[in-house]
mmCIF file of C-alpha atoms in Angstrom:
data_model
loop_
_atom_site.group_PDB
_atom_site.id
_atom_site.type_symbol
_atom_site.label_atom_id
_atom_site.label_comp_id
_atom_site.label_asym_id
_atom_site.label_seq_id
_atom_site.Cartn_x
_atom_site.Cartn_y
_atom_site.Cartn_z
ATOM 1 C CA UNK A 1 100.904 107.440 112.856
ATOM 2 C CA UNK A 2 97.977 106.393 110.437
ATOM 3 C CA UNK A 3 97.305 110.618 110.259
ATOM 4 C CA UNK A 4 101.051 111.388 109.014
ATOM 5 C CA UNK A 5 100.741 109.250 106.612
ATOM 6 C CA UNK A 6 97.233 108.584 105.369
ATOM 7 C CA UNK A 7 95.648 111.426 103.172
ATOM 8 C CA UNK A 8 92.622 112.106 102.199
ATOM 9 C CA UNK A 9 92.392 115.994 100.752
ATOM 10 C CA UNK A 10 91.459 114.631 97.637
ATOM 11 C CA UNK A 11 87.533 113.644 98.662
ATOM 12 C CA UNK A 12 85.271 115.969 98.153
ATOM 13 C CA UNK A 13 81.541 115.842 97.455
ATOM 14 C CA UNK A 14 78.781 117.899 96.184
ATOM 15 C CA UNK A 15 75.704 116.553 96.851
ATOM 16 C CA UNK A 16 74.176 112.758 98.228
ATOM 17 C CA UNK A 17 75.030 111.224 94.864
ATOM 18 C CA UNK A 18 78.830 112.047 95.179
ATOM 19 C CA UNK A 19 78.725 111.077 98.876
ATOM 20 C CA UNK A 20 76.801 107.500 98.344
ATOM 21 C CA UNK A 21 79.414 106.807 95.071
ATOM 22 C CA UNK A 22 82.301 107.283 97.350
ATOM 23 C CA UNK A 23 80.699 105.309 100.325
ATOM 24 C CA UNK A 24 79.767 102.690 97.561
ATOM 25 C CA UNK A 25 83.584 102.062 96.018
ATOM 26 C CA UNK A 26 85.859 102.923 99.136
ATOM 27 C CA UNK A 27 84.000 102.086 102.217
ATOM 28 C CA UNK A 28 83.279 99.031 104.963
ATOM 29 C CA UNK A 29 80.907 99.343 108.158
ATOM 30 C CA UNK A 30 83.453 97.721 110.312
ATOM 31 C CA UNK A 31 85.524 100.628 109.185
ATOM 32 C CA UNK A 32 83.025 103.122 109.409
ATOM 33 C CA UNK A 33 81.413 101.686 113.170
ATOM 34 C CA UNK A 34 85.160 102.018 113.810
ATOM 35 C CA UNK A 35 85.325 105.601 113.357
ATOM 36 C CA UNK A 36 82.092 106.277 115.249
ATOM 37 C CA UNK A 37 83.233 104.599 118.253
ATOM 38 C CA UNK A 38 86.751 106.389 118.380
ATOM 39 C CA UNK A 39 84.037 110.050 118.492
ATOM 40 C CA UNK A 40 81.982 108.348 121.429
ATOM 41 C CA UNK A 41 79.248 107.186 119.145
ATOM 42 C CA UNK A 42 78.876 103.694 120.490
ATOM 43 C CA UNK A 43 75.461 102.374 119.397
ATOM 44 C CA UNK A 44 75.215 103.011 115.880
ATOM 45 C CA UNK A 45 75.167 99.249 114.678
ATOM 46 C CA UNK A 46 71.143 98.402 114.223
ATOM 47 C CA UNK A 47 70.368 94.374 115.983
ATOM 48 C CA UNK A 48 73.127 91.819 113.998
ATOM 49 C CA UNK A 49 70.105 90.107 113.228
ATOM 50 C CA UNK A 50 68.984 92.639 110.400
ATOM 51 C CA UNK A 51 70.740 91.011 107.345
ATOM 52 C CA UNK A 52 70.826 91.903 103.472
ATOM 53 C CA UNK A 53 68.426 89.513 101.775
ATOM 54 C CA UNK A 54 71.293 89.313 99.184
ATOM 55 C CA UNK A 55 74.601 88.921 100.864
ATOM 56 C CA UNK A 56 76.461 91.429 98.062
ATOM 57 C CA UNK A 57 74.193 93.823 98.911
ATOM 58 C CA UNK A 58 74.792 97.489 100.049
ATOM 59 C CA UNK A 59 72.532 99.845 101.190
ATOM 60 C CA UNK A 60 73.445 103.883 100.941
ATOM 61 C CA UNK A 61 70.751 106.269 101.791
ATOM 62 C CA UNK A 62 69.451 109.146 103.938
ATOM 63 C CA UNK A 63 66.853 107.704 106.862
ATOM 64 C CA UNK A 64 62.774 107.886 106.279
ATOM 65 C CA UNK A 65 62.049 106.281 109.547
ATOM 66 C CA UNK A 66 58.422 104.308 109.990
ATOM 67 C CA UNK A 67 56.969 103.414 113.124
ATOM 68 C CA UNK A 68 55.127 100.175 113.535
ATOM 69 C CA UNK A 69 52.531 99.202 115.729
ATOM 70 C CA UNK A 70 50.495 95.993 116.676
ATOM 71 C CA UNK A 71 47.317 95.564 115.987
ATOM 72 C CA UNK A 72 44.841 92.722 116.416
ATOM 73 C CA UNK A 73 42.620 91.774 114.392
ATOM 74 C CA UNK A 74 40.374 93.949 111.014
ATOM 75 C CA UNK A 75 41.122 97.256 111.476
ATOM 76 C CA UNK A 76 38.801 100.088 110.000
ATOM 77 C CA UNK A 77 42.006 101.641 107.927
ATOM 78 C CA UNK A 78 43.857 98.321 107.008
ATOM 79 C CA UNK A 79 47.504 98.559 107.281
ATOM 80 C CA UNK A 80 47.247 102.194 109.107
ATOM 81 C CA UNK A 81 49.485 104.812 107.205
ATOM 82 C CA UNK A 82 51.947 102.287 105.183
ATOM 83 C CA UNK A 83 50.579 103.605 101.447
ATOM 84 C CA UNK A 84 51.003 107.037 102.384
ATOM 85 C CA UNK A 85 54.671 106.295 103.840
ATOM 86 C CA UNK A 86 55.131 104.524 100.559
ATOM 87 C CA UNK A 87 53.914 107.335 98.546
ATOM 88 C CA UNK A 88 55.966 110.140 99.448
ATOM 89 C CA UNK A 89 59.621 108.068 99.739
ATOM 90 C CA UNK A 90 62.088 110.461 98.028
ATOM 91 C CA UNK A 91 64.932 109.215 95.929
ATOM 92 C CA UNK A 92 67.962 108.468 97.816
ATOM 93 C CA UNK A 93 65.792 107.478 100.842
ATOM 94 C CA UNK A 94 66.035 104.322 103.112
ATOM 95 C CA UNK A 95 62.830 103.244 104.277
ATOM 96 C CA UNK A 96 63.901 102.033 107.854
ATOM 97 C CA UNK A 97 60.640 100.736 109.909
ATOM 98 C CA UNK A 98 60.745 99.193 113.432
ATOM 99 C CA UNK A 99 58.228 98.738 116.377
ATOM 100 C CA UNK A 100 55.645 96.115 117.198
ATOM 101 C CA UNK A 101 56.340 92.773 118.253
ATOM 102 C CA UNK A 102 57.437 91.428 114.533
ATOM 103 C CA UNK A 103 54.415 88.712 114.550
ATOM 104 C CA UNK A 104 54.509 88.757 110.995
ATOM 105 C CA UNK A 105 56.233 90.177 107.917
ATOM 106 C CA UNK A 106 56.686 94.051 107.474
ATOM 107 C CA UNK A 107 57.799 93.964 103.749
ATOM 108 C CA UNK A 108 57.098 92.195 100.687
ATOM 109 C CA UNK A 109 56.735 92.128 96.623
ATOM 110 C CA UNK A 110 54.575 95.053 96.610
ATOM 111 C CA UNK A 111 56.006 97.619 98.723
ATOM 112 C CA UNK A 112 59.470 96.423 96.807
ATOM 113 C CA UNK A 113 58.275 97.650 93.748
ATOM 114 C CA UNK A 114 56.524 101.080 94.740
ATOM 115 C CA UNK A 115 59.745 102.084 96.599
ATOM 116 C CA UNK A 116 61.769 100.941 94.135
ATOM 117 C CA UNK A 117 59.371 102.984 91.682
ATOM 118 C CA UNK A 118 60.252 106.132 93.606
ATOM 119 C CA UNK A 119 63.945 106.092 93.363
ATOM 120 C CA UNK A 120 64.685 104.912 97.310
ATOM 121 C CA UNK A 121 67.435 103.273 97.520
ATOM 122 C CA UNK A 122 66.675 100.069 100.063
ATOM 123 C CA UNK A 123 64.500 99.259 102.340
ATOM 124 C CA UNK A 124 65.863 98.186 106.679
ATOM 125 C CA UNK A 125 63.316 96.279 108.182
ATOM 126 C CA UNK A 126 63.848 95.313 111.913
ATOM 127 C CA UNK A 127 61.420 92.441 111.428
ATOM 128 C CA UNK A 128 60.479 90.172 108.533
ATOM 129 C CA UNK A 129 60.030 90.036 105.062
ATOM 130 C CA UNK A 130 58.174 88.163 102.480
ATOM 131 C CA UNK A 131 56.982 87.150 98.683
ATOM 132 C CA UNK A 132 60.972 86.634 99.209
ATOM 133 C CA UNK A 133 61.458 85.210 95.440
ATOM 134 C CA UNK A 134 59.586 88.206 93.956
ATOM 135 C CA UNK A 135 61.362 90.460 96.225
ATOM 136 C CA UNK A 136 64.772 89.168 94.880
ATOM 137 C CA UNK A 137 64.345 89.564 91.384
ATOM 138 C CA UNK A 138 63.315 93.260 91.820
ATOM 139 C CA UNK A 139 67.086 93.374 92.254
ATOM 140 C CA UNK A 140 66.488 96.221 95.000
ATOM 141 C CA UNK A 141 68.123 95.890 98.160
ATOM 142 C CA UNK A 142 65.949 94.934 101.171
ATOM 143 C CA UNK A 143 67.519 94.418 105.050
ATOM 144 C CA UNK A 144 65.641 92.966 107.883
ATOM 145 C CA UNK A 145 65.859 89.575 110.529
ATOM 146 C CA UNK A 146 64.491 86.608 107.639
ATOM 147 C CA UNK A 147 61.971 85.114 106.407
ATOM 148 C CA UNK A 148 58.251 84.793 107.325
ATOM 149 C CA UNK A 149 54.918 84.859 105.119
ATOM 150 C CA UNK A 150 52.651 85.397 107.655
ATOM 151 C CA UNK A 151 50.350 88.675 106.690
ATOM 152 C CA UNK A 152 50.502 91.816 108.562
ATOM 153 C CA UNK A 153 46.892 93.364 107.456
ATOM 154 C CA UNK A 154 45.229 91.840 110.849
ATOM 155 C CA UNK A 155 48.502 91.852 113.179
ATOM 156 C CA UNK A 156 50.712 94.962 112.382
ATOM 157 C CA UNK A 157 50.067 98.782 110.793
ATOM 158 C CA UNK A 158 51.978 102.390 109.936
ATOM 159 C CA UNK A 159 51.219 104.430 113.023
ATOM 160 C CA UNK A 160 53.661 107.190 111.673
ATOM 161 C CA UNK A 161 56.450 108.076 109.411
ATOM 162 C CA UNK A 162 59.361 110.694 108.561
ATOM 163 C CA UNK A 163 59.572 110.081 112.409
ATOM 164 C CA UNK A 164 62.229 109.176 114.811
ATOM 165 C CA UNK A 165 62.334 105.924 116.102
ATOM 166 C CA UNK A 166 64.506 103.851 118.318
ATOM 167 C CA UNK A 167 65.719 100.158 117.730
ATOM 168 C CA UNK A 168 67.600 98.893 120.403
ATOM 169 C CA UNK A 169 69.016 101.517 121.297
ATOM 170 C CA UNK A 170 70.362 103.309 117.891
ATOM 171 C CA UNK A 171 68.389 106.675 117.417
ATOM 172 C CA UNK A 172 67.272 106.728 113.789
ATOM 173 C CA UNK A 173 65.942 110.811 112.985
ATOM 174 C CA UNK A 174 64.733 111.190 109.395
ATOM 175 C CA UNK A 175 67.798 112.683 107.248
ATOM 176 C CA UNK A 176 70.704 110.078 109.190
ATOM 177 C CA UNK A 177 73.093 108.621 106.745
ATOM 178 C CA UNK A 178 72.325 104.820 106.784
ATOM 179 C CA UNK A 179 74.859 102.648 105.633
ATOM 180 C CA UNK A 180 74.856 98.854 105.512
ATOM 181 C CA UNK A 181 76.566 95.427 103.805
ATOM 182 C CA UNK A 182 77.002 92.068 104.500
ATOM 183 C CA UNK A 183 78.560 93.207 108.037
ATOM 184 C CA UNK A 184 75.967 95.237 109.421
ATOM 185 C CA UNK A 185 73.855 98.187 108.830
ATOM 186 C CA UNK A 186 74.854 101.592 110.521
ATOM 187 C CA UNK A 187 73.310 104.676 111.591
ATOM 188 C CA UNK A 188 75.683 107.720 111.032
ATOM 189 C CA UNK A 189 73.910 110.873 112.556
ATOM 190 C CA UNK A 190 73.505 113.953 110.406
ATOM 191 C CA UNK A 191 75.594 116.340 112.489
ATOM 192 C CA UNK A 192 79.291 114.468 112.162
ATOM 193 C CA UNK A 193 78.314 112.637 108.425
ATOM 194 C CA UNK A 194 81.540 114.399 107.066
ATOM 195 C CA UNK A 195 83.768 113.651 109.816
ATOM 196 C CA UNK A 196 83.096 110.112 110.405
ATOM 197 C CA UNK A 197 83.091 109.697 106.223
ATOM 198 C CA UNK A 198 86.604 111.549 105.937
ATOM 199 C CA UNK A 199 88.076 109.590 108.991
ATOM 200 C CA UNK A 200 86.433 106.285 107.806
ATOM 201 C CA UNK A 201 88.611 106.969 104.336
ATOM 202 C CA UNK A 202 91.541 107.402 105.524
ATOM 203 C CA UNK A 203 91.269 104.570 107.957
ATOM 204 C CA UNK A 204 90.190 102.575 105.321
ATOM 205 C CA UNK A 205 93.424 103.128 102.753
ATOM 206 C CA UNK A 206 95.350 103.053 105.673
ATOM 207 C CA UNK A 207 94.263 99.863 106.336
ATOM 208 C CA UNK A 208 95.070 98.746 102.417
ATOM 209 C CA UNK A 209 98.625 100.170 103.274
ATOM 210 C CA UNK A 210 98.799 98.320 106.394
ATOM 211 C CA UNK A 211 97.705 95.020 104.637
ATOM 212 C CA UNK A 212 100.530 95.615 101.602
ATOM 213 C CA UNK A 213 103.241 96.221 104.215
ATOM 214 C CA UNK A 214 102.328 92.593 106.551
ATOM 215 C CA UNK A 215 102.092 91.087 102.827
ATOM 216 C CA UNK A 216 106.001 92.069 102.536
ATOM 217 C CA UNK A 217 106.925 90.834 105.374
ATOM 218 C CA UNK A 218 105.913 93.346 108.240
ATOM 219 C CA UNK A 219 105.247 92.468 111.187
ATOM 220 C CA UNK A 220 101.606 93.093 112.822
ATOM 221 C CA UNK A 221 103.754 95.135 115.818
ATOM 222 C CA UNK A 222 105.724 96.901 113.398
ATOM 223 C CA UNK A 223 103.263 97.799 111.561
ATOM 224 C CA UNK A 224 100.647 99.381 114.494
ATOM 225 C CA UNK A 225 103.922 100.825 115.565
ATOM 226 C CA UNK A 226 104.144 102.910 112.413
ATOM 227 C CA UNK A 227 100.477 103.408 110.946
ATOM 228 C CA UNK A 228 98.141 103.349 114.383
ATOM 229 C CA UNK A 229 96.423 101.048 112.497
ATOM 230 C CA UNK A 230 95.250 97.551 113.717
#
């Protein structure tokens, strides 16, 4: 089987740089949500509708979750606490923001820059975007369900931050490992990071040796039969 045969002693990692390098080159989300649902971990994939702006992009980070609230009409603090959730992003942070009734954009050209600025690396928005052309050429990578330029200052606000939050069911604590491509974004909790990363790799070259074997002429049955692998 794929564990006989697959190894992975060679992976180690020292700190979130080394760990986001390694996710960067080696590893997938369907890979990864793979692993995750073999421990029991069965809602970790955030709504398929949350999409990279950019279709090549990745996002690797550790979770600053942001809870969003409706509002309706001028408020006396416009925008609630968004500038100070802005303002203390970390580097190697996601900002991941959900909650409301997504009535109007959550993220735009402005917000891009000052997290970009402070060394996060991406931004998950489950709900909209804007200033989408300004956005791109920031060449930062920003997640979320599409376009919409309608303003949030008199519909939406920052109730709180370095929170958890729920969306749709995937618990999001400030810290998680989150994780997303063109598949999918992921939310791998704190506690079994280093399992589900050291299973993920080598399910992931297992599956490159899997894919070299059917390429010579193995077949599919053959080849579960020997690697597990699928």
């Amino acid at each position: 089987m794929q564990s006989e045969i697959i190894k992975v002693q060679d992976i180690t990692w020292a700190n979130d740089t080394e760990l986001f390098e390694i996710l960067r080159k080696e590893l997938y989300t369907p890979v990864v949500g793979d692993v995750l649902d073999d421990l029991g971990y069965y809602h970790q994939f955030l709504p398929q509708a949350i999409q990279p702006l950019r279709t090549a992009d990745k996002i690797i980070g550790r979770a600053m979750p942001v809870l969003m609230i409706d509002v309706y009409g001028p408020q006396k603090k416009p925008f609630g606490k968004l500038t100070e959730a802005l303002d203390q992003l970390e580097p190697g942070e996601v900002y991941i923001a959900s909650g409301g009734a997504m009535r109007c954009a959550y993220w735009g050209e402005i917000l891009t820059a000052t997290a970009k600025k402070r060394g996060a690396a991406g931004a998950v928005i489950n709900g909209f975007y804007r200033d989408t052309p300004m956005v791109m050429e920031q060449d930062w990578p920003v997640f979320g369900r599409g376009r919409f330029a309608q303003d949030s200052g008199v519909r939406t606000q920052v109730a709180d931050y370095r929170c958890d939050i729920e969306i749709e069911g995937v618990w999001v604590s400030p810290g998680d490992l989150v994780f997303g491509d063109m598949d999918g974004v992921l939310v791998i909790p704190k506690k079994v990071e280093q399992q589900v990363v050291m299973s993920a790799l080598k399910k992931a070259r297992g599956e490159k040796v899997v894919r070299k074997e059917i390429e010579n002429g193995m077949s599919s049955t053959e080849a579960f039969l020997k690697y597990g692998i699928l």
